[in-house]
CSV table of C-alpha atoms in Angstrom, one decimal:
chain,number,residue,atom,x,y,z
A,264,UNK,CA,2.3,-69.3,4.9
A,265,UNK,CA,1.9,-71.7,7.7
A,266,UNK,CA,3.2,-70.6,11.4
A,267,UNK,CA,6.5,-72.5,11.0
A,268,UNK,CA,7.1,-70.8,8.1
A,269,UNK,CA,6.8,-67.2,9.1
A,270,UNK,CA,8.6,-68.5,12.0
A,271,UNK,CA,11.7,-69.4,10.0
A,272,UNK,CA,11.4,-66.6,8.1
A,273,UNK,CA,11.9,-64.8,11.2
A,274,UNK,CA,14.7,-66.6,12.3
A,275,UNK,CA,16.6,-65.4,8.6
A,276,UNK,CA,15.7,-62.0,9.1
A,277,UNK,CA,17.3,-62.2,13.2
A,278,UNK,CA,14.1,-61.7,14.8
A,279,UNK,CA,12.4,-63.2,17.3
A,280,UNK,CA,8.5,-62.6,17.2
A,281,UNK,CA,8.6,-60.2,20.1
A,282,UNK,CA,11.3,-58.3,18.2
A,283,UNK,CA,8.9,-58.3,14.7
A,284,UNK,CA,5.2,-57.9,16.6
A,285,UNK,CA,7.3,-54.0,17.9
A,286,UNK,CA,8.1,-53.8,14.2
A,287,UNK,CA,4.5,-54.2,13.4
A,288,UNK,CA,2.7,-52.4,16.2
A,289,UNK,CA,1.4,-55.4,17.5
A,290,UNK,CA,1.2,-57.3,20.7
A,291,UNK,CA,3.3,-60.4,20.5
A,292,UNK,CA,0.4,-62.6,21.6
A,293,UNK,CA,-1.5,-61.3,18.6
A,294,UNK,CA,1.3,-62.6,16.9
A,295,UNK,CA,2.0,-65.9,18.7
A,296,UNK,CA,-1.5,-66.9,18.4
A,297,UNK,CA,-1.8,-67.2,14.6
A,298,UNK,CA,0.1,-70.4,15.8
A,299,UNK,CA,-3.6,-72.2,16.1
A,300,UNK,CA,-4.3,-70.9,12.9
A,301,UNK,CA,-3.5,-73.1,9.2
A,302,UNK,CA,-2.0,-70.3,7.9
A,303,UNK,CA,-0.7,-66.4,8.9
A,304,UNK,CA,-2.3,-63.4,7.2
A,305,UNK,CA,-1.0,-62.5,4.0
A,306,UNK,CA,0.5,-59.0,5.0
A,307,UNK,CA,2.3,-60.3,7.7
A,308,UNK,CA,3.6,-63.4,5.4
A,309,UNK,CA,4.8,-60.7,2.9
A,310,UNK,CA,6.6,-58.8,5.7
A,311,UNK,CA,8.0,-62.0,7.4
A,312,UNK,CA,9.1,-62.6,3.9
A,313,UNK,CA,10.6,-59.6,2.9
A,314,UNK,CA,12.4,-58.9,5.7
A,315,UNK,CA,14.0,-62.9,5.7
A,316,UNK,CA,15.0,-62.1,1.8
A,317,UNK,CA,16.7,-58.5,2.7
A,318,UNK,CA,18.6,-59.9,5.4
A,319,UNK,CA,19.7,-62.9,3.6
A,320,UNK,CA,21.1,-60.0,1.0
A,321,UNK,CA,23.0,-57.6,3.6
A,322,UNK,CA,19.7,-55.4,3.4
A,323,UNK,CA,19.2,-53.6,6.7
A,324,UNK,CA,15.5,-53.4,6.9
A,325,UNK,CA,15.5,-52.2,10.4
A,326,UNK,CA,16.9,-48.7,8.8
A,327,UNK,CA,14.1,-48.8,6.1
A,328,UNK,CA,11.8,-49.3,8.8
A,329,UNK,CA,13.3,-46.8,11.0
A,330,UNK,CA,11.9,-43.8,9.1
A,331,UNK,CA,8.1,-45.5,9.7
A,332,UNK,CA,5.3,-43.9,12.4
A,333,UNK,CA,4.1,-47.2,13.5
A,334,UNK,CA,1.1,-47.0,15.7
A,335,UNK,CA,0.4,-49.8,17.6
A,336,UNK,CA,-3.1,-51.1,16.8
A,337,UNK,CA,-5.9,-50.9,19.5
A,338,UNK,CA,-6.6,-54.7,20.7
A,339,UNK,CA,-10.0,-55.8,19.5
A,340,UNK,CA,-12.7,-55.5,21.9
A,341,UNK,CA,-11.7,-52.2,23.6
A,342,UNK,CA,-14.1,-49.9,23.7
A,343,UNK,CA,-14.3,-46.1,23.0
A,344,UNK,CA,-15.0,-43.9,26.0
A,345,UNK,CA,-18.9,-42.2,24.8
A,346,UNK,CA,-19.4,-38.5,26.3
A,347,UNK,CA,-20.9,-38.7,29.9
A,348,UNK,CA,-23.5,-36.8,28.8
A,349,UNK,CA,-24.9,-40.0,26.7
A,350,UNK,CA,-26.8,-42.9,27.1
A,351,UNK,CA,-24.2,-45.6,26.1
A,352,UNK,CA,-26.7,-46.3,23.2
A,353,UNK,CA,-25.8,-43.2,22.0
A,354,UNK,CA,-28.9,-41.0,22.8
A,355,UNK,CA,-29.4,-38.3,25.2
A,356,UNK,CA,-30.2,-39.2,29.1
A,357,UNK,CA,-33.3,-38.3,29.8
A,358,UNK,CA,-33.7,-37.5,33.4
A,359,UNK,CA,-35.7,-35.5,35.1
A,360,UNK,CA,-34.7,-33.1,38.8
A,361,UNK,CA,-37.6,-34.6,40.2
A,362,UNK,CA,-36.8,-38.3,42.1
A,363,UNK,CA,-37.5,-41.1,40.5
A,364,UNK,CA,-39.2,-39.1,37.6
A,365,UNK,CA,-39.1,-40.5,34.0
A,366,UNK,CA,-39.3,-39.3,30.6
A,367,UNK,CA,-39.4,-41.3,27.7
């Protein structure tokens, strides 16, 4: 499904893509930038979709929906906070009490 597509899709279903991206759990940039793309992920086609076709048939999806414990996802490139009691390769520090001492 290309962008203008899920797009109008949207539009049946009386979204905007701010309104569908807090549906999701996304961020609506995430959303908006599959614009660049030539096509939008398949699950969020289907949903685009589906959600057009309910409301085109009096179908309130946004009830259906309602019941769902939507996490919003983590944005790519964030990183997990490591103990401070690790190396951020994972290992162990290994320092000694003396100054400037070494082990490895």
């Amino acid at each position: 499904m290309t962008y203008q597509e899920f797009q109008r899709q949207l539009g049946k279903a009386g979204l905007t893509v701010k309104e569908f991206s807090e549906l999701v759990g996304m961020t609506p940039n995430a959303v908006t930038n599959y614009a660049r793309k030539p096509s939008v992920p398949s699950h969020l086609a289907v949903i685009a979709k589906l959600m057009g076709e309910m409301a085109e048939h009096q179908v309130d999806f946004r009830r259906a929906l309602a019941d769902l414990d939507i996490k919003p996802k983590r944005p790519r490139g964030a990183k997990i906070q490591s103990r401070p009691s690790q190396a951020p390769h994972g290992g162990q520090k290994n320092v000694s009490s003396t100054k400037g001492e070494r082990h490895e």
